[in-house]
Amino acid sequence: MTAKRPATLHDVARLAGVSVATASKALNGRRHVSTTTRADVLQAAERLAYSPNTLARGLVAGRTGMVGLLTSDLEGRLSIPILMGAEDAFGADRTSVLLCDARGDAVREGHHLRTLLSRRVDGLIVVGARPDPRRSIGRDLPVPVVYAYAPSDDPEDLSLVSDNVAGGRLAIRHLTEVGRRRIAHITGDPSYSAAHDRAHGARQELAAQGLELAGDRVYFGAWSEEWGRSATRMLLARHDAIDAVFAGSDQIARGVIDALHSSGLEVPRDVAVLGFDNWEILAASSQPPLSSVDMNLETLGRVAAERLAAAFDGKLGSGVEQLPCRLVPRESTAA
Amino acid sequence: MTAKRPATLHDVARLAGVSVATASKALNGRRHVSTTTRADVLQAAERLAYSPNTLARGLVAGRTGMVGLLTSDLEGRLSIPILMGAEDAFGADRTSVLLCDARGDAVREGHHLRTLLSRRVDGLIVVGARPDPRRSIGRDLPVPVVYAYAPSDDPEDLSLVSDNVAGGRLAIRHLTEVGRRRIAHITGDPSYSAAHDRAHGARQELAAQGLELAGDRVYFGAWSEEWGRSATRMLLARHDAIDAVFAGSDQIARGVIDALHSSGLEVPRDVAVLGFDNWEILAASSQPPLSSVDMNLETLGRVAAERLAAAFDGKLGSGVEQLPCRLVPRESTAA
């Protein structure tokens, strides 16, 4: 940005000591360029503040190298990992993913959408604030759109979501693998489909193993530590024979651990505790560190990018695609 | 986006039942338009998917209605509030703030910067991942740049940071106001200037009140719950007369509360605990809920927007501007 005359591809090639063709390949992320050469070219491009005529290049290739991520996530907790996964899949030196936050406000979302479209983004990723269906941003948009985390309410749209039923099954499978049999389930707000899906998966896996849920019922409540604490107190008052709690979120799990400790029970010796979300700040800092089911948000982002990239050359699919969760074991469920 | 013929300002005005002048004022966020009228016009604009010819308008007004936020924040915890504050200040229907995440990688940052500049953003906000000085993205850029949270290492740049020294003073003032006199300070990684600044402010305020820090020294360590727990155990082993702990972060404070509870001490009855960051997920869910110093990140964003807006018409200042923190009292320091 400091050069008086804008640097050209020739300047970059000269500084990197490679041919113009090689510099071009390296900058466009094509194969057949060694990692070292690529690094040299990128460094040269950076030193010269080389900025290809992006619009012109976009017109030629039919692409502008910019994808919009439209979110309503107030904390960035969901959208930043999805953004990172998408950018990694595109290649960060080929496509910038730009995030706009609509905060759940339709007017603001419309404004951001117009801004992104007027800048001729190549595609859009729409991330909801909660995993329930959200309003479609519309058909007939000039670019392909993929919904991630929250599905679109229009079945003609393509949505990528975490498979919460499979996540519930995974949780129970892990707890039984470490020898637990009397497993209770404390989860969040019953207005969230994800709460029911996780509980459904948990029941499926228990049934497959000839087990029943401990504590008679699923404890639905709120996505909070406070609910984890009070539900655990209720549970212990009525059913002292539990040896594990599957919590519907890491926040709930933190409350569960607190209440177990207050009742003189040790985790995992007396009761194993498993969370959901694998939110590092809560899970890794817990005492003991909390095992948790991870929704693979970066993978959602990566697959969203792949679907968009495929749509640049052809057709975008439709419907809801479920992606698997994974289990991250820590001490709270150690055998 | 579904209209075959793009909607015009006339269409919007007709649908909203107002004059074209009023519709224009409402869409441009000017004053002298009632809230109801404004809402009607925005709704009409949305229904018609009205998209003004942004580039043309940008050329006329010298602005494009798009500001870039270049961050390296891996969680969005710092940058999303700053983005929201900036957007609120600009008026969300006039300017979209687009976030790009460089993840601390200079090559990636350079690429994002070129993308944003090639899209002709009006200005840039650069947010660091930690509150220490970061490399300037350069002088002679075609648009004004404001650094928020982490200052630029170039004194010619304009940086807006939280006043951590004043934050430390604020913390001690609050603890003494609720009657505490034997206050210890457990804080994070000593390679962070913010850790020293907060400790410095705490000592200043203690001295002003004729008090000394309890526990002989500042307990520097890590920004983690685990450090909060182990430092508290050390502190209690040597100095049992403390009646308050000022923690350098909410994560540390959560560990402090845990360790106090494990030692049979009650919070706040026996020992008051005050955190820093006011990270809702940790502070509000704590038992008891945690009082904390808030760095006013949304205000940083708002002021960054104001400085950029002023620079569109004139000159951008330089140097480091310190913005105040505020205290958010909860139960952990109740009198």
XYZ file of C-alpha atoms in Angstrom:
670
model
C 0.000 0.000 0.000
C 3.046 2.229 0.283
C 4.171 1.861 -3.366
C 3.512 4.975 -5.449
C 3.066 2.955 -8.664
C 0.925 -0.101 -7.930
C 3.053 -3.248 -8.040
C 2.444 -5.652 -10.909
C 2.700 -9.407 -11.117
C 6.062 -8.854 -12.875
C 7.368 -6.966 -9.850
C 6.297 -9.784 -7.534
C 7.909 -12.433 -9.760
C 11.147 -10.428 -9.992
C 11.375 -9.935 -6.215
C 10.610 -13.612 -5.554
C 13.111 -14.688 -8.224
C 10.589 -16.800 -10.149
C 8.856 -16.641 -13.527
C 5.645 -14.683 -13.946
C 3.808 -17.955 -14.603
C 5.059 -19.443 -11.354
C 4.172 -16.289 -9.409
C 0.683 -16.394 -10.885
C 0.241 -20.073 -10.018
C 1.473 -19.476 -6.474
C -0.851 -16.511 -5.966
C -3.828 -18.369 -7.362
C -3.234 -21.305 -5.067
C -2.754 -23.799 -7.891
C -0.817 -27.009 -7.414
C 2.626 -27.735 -8.931
C 4.284 -24.977 -6.918
C 6.550 -25.971 -4.024
C 5.697 -24.771 -0.540
C 8.923 -22.767 -0.366
C 8.341 -21.055 -3.714
C 4.788 -20.304 -2.721
C 5.928 -18.739 0.566
C 8.535 -16.642 -1.302
C 5.944 -15.371 -3.771
C 3.405 -14.563 -1.059
C 6.077 -12.731 0.897
C 7.096 -10.760 -2.170
C 3.448 -9.931 -2.885
C 3.076 -8.716 0.662
C 6.254 -6.628 0.623
C 5.139 -4.940 -2.572
C 1.553 -4.619 -1.357
C 0.630 -6.328 -4.612
C -3.082 -6.018 -5.253
C -4.227 -7.670 -8.477
C -6.998 -5.859 -10.275
C -9.528 -7.853 -8.351
C -12.660 -6.812 -10.153
C -11.114 -7.435 -13.561
C -9.803 -10.802 -12.453
C -13.209 -11.536 -10.948
C -14.907 -10.791 -14.242
C -12.517 -13.015 -16.151
C -12.747 -15.942 -13.783
C -16.353 -15.220 -12.906
C -15.288 -14.858 -9.296
C -14.276 -12.008 -7.012
C -12.557 -13.928 -4.211
C -14.932 -12.742 -1.517
C -17.613 -14.697 0.318
C -20.047 -13.129 2.769
C -20.927 -14.708 6.099
C -24.193 -13.340 7.427
C -24.646 -14.168 11.099
C -26.831 -13.297 14.056
C -24.426 -14.709 16.589
C -23.922 -12.098 19.312
C -20.726 -13.621 20.651
C -18.982 -14.894 17.554
C -18.699 -18.270 19.238
C -20.465 -20.078 16.408
C -19.611 -17.919 13.440
C -15.861 -17.436 13.948
C -15.070 -21.191 13.802
C -17.386 -21.550 10.785
C -15.644 -18.576 9.126
C -12.229 -20.135 9.797
C -13.254 -23.510 8.422
C -14.641 -21.917 5.263
C -11.556 -19.794 4.707
C -9.262 -22.776 5.177
C -11.228 -24.713 2.571
C -11.171 -21.890 0.023
C -7.527 -21.138 0.700
C -7.083 -17.969 2.706
C -4.958 -16.329 0.016
C -7.661 -16.871 -2.603
C -10.868 -15.971 -0.806
C -11.631 -13.627 2.071
C -14.688 -14.499 4.116
C -16.278 -11.289 5.381
C -18.572 -11.488 8.380
C -21.598 -9.225 8.879
C -23.621 -9.428 12.068
C -27.385 -8.897 11.770
C -28.088 -9.583 15.476
C -31.365 -11.313 14.623
C -32.772 -8.100 13.119
C -34.392 -8.583 9.684
C -33.912 -4.957 8.596
C -30.244 -5.030 9.499
C -29.865 -8.389 7.777
C -31.441 -6.980 4.627
C -29.035 -4.059 4.671
C -25.993 -6.291 5.134
C -27.239 -8.596 2.392
C -27.571 -5.676 -0.042
C -24.084 -4.441 0.895
C -22.539 -7.855 0.283
C -24.372 -8.361 -3.009
C -23.504 -4.897 -4.257
C -19.832 -5.807 -3.614
C -20.376 -8.832 -5.801
C -19.518 -11.575 -3.328
C -19.150 -15.008 -4.921
C -21.456 -16.650 -2.422
C -23.036 -16.416 1.001
C -22.965 -18.485 4.173
C -25.839 -17.774 6.571
C -25.287 -18.713 10.235
C -28.219 -18.663 12.667
C -27.951 -17.782 16.344
C -29.629 -21.024 17.438
C -29.895 -24.414 15.751
C -33.598 -24.121 14.878
C -34.889 -23.389 11.369
C -34.585 -19.745 10.360
C -36.269 -17.675 7.681
C -34.767 -18.147 4.221
C -33.074 -15.039 2.821
C -34.879 -15.825 -0.420
C -34.543 -17.707 -3.710
C -33.406 -16.094 -6.961
C -30.373 -14.460 -5.379
C -27.558 -13.812 -7.875
C -25.095 -16.007 -5.891
C -25.279 -19.416 -4.203
C -26.239 -19.486 -0.500
C -25.490 -22.174 2.087
C -27.072 -22.148 5.567
C -24.844 -23.436 8.348
C -25.746 -24.439 11.922
C -29.396 -23.267 11.632
C -31.260 -24.731 8.638
C -33.339 -22.555 6.301
C -37.109 -22.927 6.548
C -37.222 -23.296 2.741
C -36.518 -26.914 1.721
C -35.220 -25.650 -1.641
C -32.253 -24.077 0.173
C -29.139 -26.053 1.099
C -28.528 -26.295 4.856
C -25.669 -27.891 6.781
C -26.361 -28.710 10.407
C -24.798 -30.726 13.215
C -26.383 -34.115 13.724
C -27.604 -33.634 17.284
C -29.344 -37.028 17.408
C -26.050 -38.732 16.552
C -24.367 -36.434 19.103
C -26.702 -37.753 21.805
C -25.930 -41.341 20.784
C -22.200 -40.603 20.837
C -22.471 -39.193 24.369
C -24.158 -42.302 25.751
C -21.818 -44.638 23.867
C -18.841 -42.919 25.479
C -20.342 -43.053 28.970
C -21.144 -46.749 28.674
C -17.677 -47.440 27.255
C -16.176 -46.024 30.447
C -18.401 -48.367 32.423
C -21.386 -46.186 33.376
C -24.874 -47.661 33.482
C -27.110 -45.303 35.465
C -26.969 -42.227 33.272
C -29.160 -39.161 33.789
C -29.687 -36.388 31.189
C -29.942 -32.731 32.194
C -30.451 -30.386 29.271
C -31.551 -26.904 28.268
C -34.502 -24.936 26.959
C -37.135 -27.343 25.542
C -38.057 -24.788 22.849
C -34.763 -25.737 21.113
C -35.056 -28.655 18.716
C -31.418 -29.473 19.525
C -32.389 -30.237 23.146
C -34.950 -32.800 21.962
C -32.627 -34.214 19.297
C -29.799 -34.832 21.768
C -32.208 -36.407 24.266
C -33.686 -38.552 21.501
C -30.254 -39.814 20.476
C -29.384 -40.532 24.108
C -32.548 -42.630 24.564
C -31.896 -44.471 21.284
C -28.414 -45.513 22.353
C -29.523 -46.455 25.879
C -32.280 -48.629 24.416
C -29.822 -50.235 21.986
C -27.742 -51.249 24.998
C -30.739 -52.455 27.013
C -30.438 -49.542 29.445
C -32.916 -46.956 30.667
C -32.409 -43.309 31.432
C -31.666 -42.755 35.135
C -33.777 -40.177 36.907
C -37.051 -41.205 35.200
C -37.143 -38.321 32.752
C -35.027 -35.853 30.805
C -34.484 -32.743 32.906
C -35.278 -29.887 30.495
C -34.688 -26.363 31.793
C -32.289 -23.618 30.669
C -28.842 -23.466 29.007
C -27.220 -22.243 32.227
C -24.925 -23.266 35.046
C -27.677 -22.350 37.492
C -30.041 -24.897 35.897
C -27.262 -27.511 35.982
C -26.876 -26.925 39.708
C -30.567 -26.977 40.617
C -31.425 -29.929 38.353
C -28.588 -31.917 39.905
C -29.874 -31.150 43.399
C -33.362 -32.358 42.364
C -31.901 -35.436 40.750
C -29.784 -36.355 43.778
C -32.720 -35.824 46.147
C -34.738 -38.437 44.280
C -32.224 -40.793 42.676
C -28.953 -41.247 44.467
C -27.886 -44.195 42.369
C -26.749 -42.318 39.238
C -23.171 -42.840 38.083
C -23.124 -40.384 35.158
C -24.768 -37.199 33.913
C -24.948 -36.326 30.218
C -25.399 -32.541 30.181
C -26.957 -30.830 27.151
C -24.324 -28.054 27.189
C -20.984 -27.279 28.801
C -22.583 -24.522 30.869
C -25.071 -26.993 32.310
C -22.230 -29.476 32.889
C -20.263 -26.887 34.891
C -23.286 -26.435 37.155
C -23.696 -30.210 37.470
C -20.072 -30.608 38.596
C -20.486 -27.780 41.134
C -23.590 -29.358 42.653
C -22.018 -32.825 42.755
C -18.995 -31.409 44.584
C -21.270 -29.578 47.038
C -22.979 -32.905 47.770
C -19.657 -34.510 48.573
C -19.520 -36.559 45.364
C -16.347 -36.840 43.319
C -16.128 -36.430 39.544
C -15.503 -38.802 37.792
C -14.994 -41.370 40.609
C -18.607 -41.267 41.845
C -20.339 -39.587 38.917
C -18.941 -39.009 35.415
C -20.042 -35.780 33.703
C -20.134 -35.168 29.940
C -20.891 -31.796 28.335
C -21.909 -30.653 24.851
C -20.401 -27.849 22.697
C -16.755 -28.312 23.695
C -16.540 -24.606 24.443
C -12.871 -24.432 25.366
C -13.200 -21.623 27.895
C -15.662 -23.681 29.954
C -14.627 -27.261 29.215
C -10.846 -27.090 29.522
C -10.913 -24.880 32.662
C -13.375 -27.022 34.552
C -12.202 -28.958 37.580
C -11.831 -31.725 36.525
C -11.513 -30.803 32.843
C -14.775 -31.569 31.095
C -15.279 -34.214 28.390
C -17.620 -32.832 25.768
C -19.304 -33.450 22.424
C -17.969 -31.081 19.757
C -20.269 -29.984 16.912
C -17.327 -29.583 14.516
C -18.234 -26.034 13.581
C -15.031 -25.652 11.540
C -16.094 -28.681 9.505
C -19.504 -27.080 8.928
C -17.612 -24.069 7.564
C -15.333 -26.216 5.426
C -18.205 -28.159 3.897
C -20.143 -24.927 3.330
C -17.144 -23.628 1.373
C -16.932 -26.843 -0.658
C -20.621 -26.700 -1.528
C -20.290 -23.050 -2.590
C -17.182 -23.805 -4.648
C -19.025 -26.623 -6.401
C -21.941 -24.261 -7.040
C -19.623 -21.724 -8.738
C -19.129 -24.314 -11.497
C -22.474 -26.013 -11.427
C -25.538 -26.483 -9.337
C -26.138 -26.137 -5.617
C -28.047 -28.938 -3.939
C -30.958 -28.479 -1.580
C -32.291 -29.934 1.642
C -30.716 -30.410 5.060
C -27.384 -32.199 5.319
C -26.467 -33.555 8.772
C -22.780 -33.540 9.709
C -21.362 -35.695 12.502
C -20.236 -34.511 15.953
C -17.124 -35.870 17.676
C -16.320 -36.717 21.260
C -13.511 -34.891 23.069
C -12.603 -36.918 26.158
C -11.113 -35.194 29.200
C -10.869 -36.155 32.876
C -14.540 -35.764 33.846
C -15.331 -39.118 32.202
C -11.996 -40.900 32.714
C -12.499 -44.616 33.322
C -33.632 -9.541 -4.564
C -36.703 -11.209 -6.021
C -37.989 -8.184 -7.960
C -37.430 -8.489 -11.705
C -37.063 -4.721 -12.221
C -34.877 -3.318 -9.436
C -36.974 -1.199 -7.051
C -36.314 2.533 -7.043
C -36.504 5.100 -4.263
C -39.866 6.144 -5.766
C -41.211 2.616 -5.272
C -40.089 2.621 -1.657
C -41.661 6.035 -0.997
C -44.929 4.964 -2.641
C -45.157 1.754 -0.617
C -44.333 3.574 2.634
C -46.816 6.338 1.806
C -44.261 9.143 2.150
C -42.544 11.636 -0.144
C -39.353 10.690 -1.971
C -37.471 13.270 0.101
C -38.696 11.718 3.342
C -37.848 8.209 2.130
C -34.363 9.367 1.232
C -33.860 11.033 4.622
C -35.105 7.940 6.427
C -32.799 5.641 4.449
C -29.807 7.886 4.939
C -30.334 7.991 8.696
C -30.809 11.758 8.816
C -32.709 13.440 11.626
C -36.112 15.122 11.249
C -37.829 11.820 10.440
C -40.085 10.248 13.071
C -39.263 6.775 14.345
C -42.510 5.403 12.949
C -41.946 6.875 9.489
C -38.399 5.609 9.490
C -39.587 2.104 10.393
C -42.210 2.233 7.620
C -39.641 3.292 5.041
C -37.101 0.667 6.099
C -39.797 -1.989 5.973
C -40.867 -0.873 2.517
C -37.225 -0.890 1.368
C -36.851 -4.398 2.671
C -40.073 -5.685 1.094
C -38.979 -4.300 -2.259
C -35.399 -5.480 -1.770
C -34.444 -1.889 -2.540
C -30.742 -1.613 -3.220
C -29.521 1.883 -4.040
C -26.773 1.988 -6.617
C -24.187 1.778 -3.903
C -21.062 2.396 -5.912
C -22.595 5.375 -7.680
C -23.820 6.784 -4.394
C -20.410 6.098 -2.887
C -18.735 8.046 -5.660
C -21.097 10.977 -5.224
C -20.829 11.156 -1.474
C -17.205 10.035 -1.496
C -18.213 7.072 0.616
C -19.185 3.471 0.000
C -20.953 2.638 3.274
C -18.592 -0.180 4.162
C -15.936 -0.294 6.860
C -13.513 -3.178 7.341
C -12.685 -4.652 10.725
C -9.426 -6.564 10.601
C -9.025 -8.773 13.653
C -6.877 -11.598 14.979
C -9.333 -12.530 17.699
C -9.850 -16.299 17.517
C -13.068 -16.281 19.518
C -14.787 -13.095 18.406
C -15.103 -12.134 22.058
C -13.290 -8.824 21.566
C -14.102 -8.030 17.974
C -17.849 -8.708 17.899
C -18.664 -6.120 20.621
C -16.310 -3.629 18.921
C -18.012 -4.333 15.574
C -21.437 -3.791 17.150
C -20.432 -0.540 18.798
C -18.984 0.768 15.540
C -22.044 -0.198 13.533
C -24.354 1.436 16.060
C -22.366 4.652 15.834
C -22.381 4.715 12.035
C -26.043 3.754 11.867
C -26.503 0.151 10.803
C -28.594 1.093 7.790
C -25.863 3.378 6.486
C -22.678 1.426 7.033
C -21.934 -2.283 7.167
C -18.895 -3.257 9.203
C -17.304 -6.330 7.624
C -15.053 -8.468 9.776
C -12.015 -10.341 8.432
C -10.032 -12.617 10.720
C -6.265 -12.765 10.165
C -5.603 -15.091 13.128
C -2.338 -13.337 13.895
C -0.890 -14.314 10.496
C 0.763 -11.430 8.609
C 0.311 -12.986 5.146
C -3.364 -13.621 5.765
C -3.739 -10.097 7.169
C -2.125 -8.679 4.053
C -4.511 -10.614 1.838
C -7.581 -9.469 3.799
C -6.312 -5.900 3.739
C -5.948 -5.983 -0.049
C -9.428 -7.498 -0.408
C -10.988 -4.791 1.754
C -9.112 -1.975 -0.022
C -9.974 -3.330 -3.468
C -13.646 -3.184 -2.381
C -13.107 0.444 -1.557
C -13.983 0.407 2.150
C -14.342 3.851 3.681
C -12.064 3.034 6.584
C -10.519 0.303 8.679
C -10.645 -0.731 12.325
C -7.801 -3.011 13.406
C -8.402 -5.138 16.520
C -5.511 -7.014 18.136
C -5.803 -10.343 19.896
C -4.151 -9.047 23.080
C -3.884 -5.531 24.509
C -0.170 -5.112 23.749
C 1.183 -2.953 20.907
C 0.905 -4.596 17.492
C 2.613 -3.967 14.159
C 1.154 -1.042 12.232
C -0.495 -2.038 8.960
C 1.322 0.920 7.423
C 1.030 4.640 6.689
C -0.065 6.033 3.320
C -3.090 3.792 3.086
C -5.872 5.253 0.932
C -8.366 5.199 3.848
C -8.226 6.173 7.541
C -7.316 3.434 10.044
C -8.107 3.262 13.766
C -6.569 0.624 16.048
C -8.834 -0.602 18.823
C -7.984 -2.624 21.944
C -4.333 -3.199 20.915
C -2.437 -0.006 20.067
C -0.319 0.303 16.919
C 3.450 0.359 17.386
C 3.607 3.452 15.165
C 2.901 6.603 17.207
C 1.645 8.306 14.026
C -1.339 5.903 14.005
C -4.466 6.536 16.061
C -5.130 3.877 18.709
C -8.008 3.511 21.145
C -7.367 1.324 24.179
C -8.972 0.566 27.516
C -7.410 2.414 30.427
C -6.218 -0.568 32.438
C -4.500 1.566 35.087
C -7.785 3.359 35.775
C -9.500 -0.059 35.712
C -7.209 -1.230 38.508
C -7.987 1.905 40.526
C -11.713 1.404 39.940
C -11.496 -2.171 41.235
C -9.826 -1.169 44.506
C -12.140 1.815 44.985
C -15.143 -0.516 44.710
C -13.701 -3.065 47.144
C -12.892 -0.389 49.737
C -16.333 1.161 49.276
C -17.880 -2.152 50.298
C -15.707 -2.124 53.393
C -12.732 -4.297 52.425
C -9.237 -3.437 53.650
C -7.058 -6.515 53.193
C -7.126 -6.884 49.447
C -4.944 -9.315 47.502
C -4.365 -9.196 43.725
C -4.107 -12.381 41.636
C -3.533 -11.731 37.966
C -2.414 -13.287 34.678
C 0.565 -13.632 32.384
C 3.225 -11.003 33.275
C 4.181 -10.675 29.593
C 0.918 -8.725 29.106
C 1.225 -4.999 29.712
C -2.419 -5.038 30.832
C -1.511 -7.267 33.813
C 1.054 -4.697 34.982
C -1.225 -1.725 34.261
C -4.085 -3.156 36.328
C -1.726 -4.016 39.192
C -0.213 -0.531 38.993
C -3.658 1.091 39.220
C -4.561 -1.141 42.160
C -1.411 -0.133 44.062
C -2.022 3.556 43.268
C -5.524 3.473 44.720
C -4.472 1.440 47.769
C -1.701 3.960 48.474
C -4.142 6.855 48.049
C -6.251 5.293 50.763
C -3.295 4.546 53.034
C -3.601 0.796 52.469
C -1.153 -1.859 51.357
C -1.643 -4.838 49.116
C -2.435 -7.974 51.141
C -0.348 -11.045 50.404
C 2.943 -9.102 50.083
C 3.072 -9.190 46.301
C 0.995 -9.317 43.129
C 0.428 -12.957 42.167
C 1.267 -13.029 38.443
C 0.648 -16.329 36.646
C -1.700 -17.268 33.815
C -5.116 -16.098 32.565
C -6.779 -19.306 33.749
C -9.122 -20.719 36.349
C -6.404 -23.180 37.303
C -4.036 -20.342 38.209
C -6.825 -18.640 40.176
C -7.261 -21.816 42.201
C -3.593 -22.505 42.878
C -2.700 -18.868 43.621
C -5.573 -18.696 46.106
C -4.349 -21.827 47.853
C -0.844 -20.294 48.108
C -2.282 -17.026 49.341
C -4.444 -18.669 52.014
C -1.559 -20.843 53.209
C 0.498 -17.731 53.959
C -1.994 -14.933 54.628
C -5.300 -15.945 56.127
C -6.361 -12.410 56.964
C -7.443 -11.304 53.443
C -11.006 -10.053 53.047
C -11.011 -9.479 49.260
C -9.324 -10.664 46.060
C -9.076 -8.469 42.976
C -8.614 -10.934 40.109
C -7.002 -9.817 36.840
C -9.626 -11.661 34.756
C -12.990 -13.360 35.190
C -11.409 -16.742 34.493
C -8.952 -16.213 37.341
C -11.827 -14.983 39.554
C -13.798 -18.173 38.898
C -10.817 -20.204 40.104
C -10.421 -17.946 43.153
C -14.071 -18.498 44.144
C -13.685 -22.275 43.699
C -10.613 -22.392 45.925
C -12.197 -20.168 48.599
C -15.248 -22.451 48.688
C -12.996 -25.515 48.952
C -11.303 -23.885 51.953
C -14.654 -23.396 53.663
C -14.736 -19.646 53.076
C -17.892 -17.885 51.897
C -18.042 -15.319 49.089
C -18.642 -12.449 49.702
C -19.206 -12.859 53.476
C -15.627 -13.868 54.275
C -13.839 -12.793 51.108
C -15.185 -10.538 48.343
C -14.039 -11.400 44.795
C -13.887 -8.984 41.866
C -13.099 -10.020 38.287
C -12.020 -8.175 35.128
C -13.481 -8.405 31.581
C -17.148 -8.814 32.540
C -17.345 -11.825 30.252
C -21.031 -12.587 30.684
C -20.710 -16.341 30.243
C -18.313 -16.557 33.164
C -19.351 -13.634 35.365
C -23.133 -13.935 35.383
C -23.103 -17.740 35.773
C -20.693 -17.783 38.691
C -21.938 -18.762 42.133
C -22.284 -16.150 43.535
C -22.550 -13.983 40.387
C -19.259 -12.187 39.860
C -18.728 -8.434 40.059
C -16.329 -7.382 37.320
C -14.596 -4.480 35.602
C -15.884 -4.046 32.039
C -13.550 -2.657 29.362
C -16.459 -1.111 27.436
C -15.529 -2.766 24.161
C -18.706 -1.462 22.495
C -17.624 2.044 23.438
C -14.208 1.398 21.888
C -16.068 0.454 18.705
C -18.325 3.496 18.881
C -15.436 5.899 19.370
C -13.473 4.182 16.581
C -16.450 4.812 14.275
C -16.652 8.446 15.361
C -12.955 9.001 14.708
C -13.246 7.384 11.264
C -16.331 9.443 10.446
C -14.476 12.617 11.440
C -11.550 11.532 9.274
C -13.840 11.159 6.207
C -14.323 14.932 6.362
C -10.983 15.992 7.704
C -7.954 14.699 9.460
C -7.402 11.674 11.666
C -5.513 12.238 14.902
C -2.634 10.141 16.142
C -1.351 8.668 19.362
C -2.966 6.441 21.973
C -6.303 7.438 23.449
C -7.259 5.741 26.728
C -10.965 5.056 27.296
C -12.416 4.402 30.748
C -13.573 1.052 32.126
C -16.715 0.678 34.236
C -17.577 -1.444 37.245
C -20.405 -3.976 37.025
C -21.369 -4.934 40.600
C -22.899 -8.354 41.278
C -23.200 -10.468 44.409
C -19.559 -11.489 44.817
C -18.741 -8.045 46.259
C -22.089 -7.225 47.909
C -21.609 -5.200 51.103
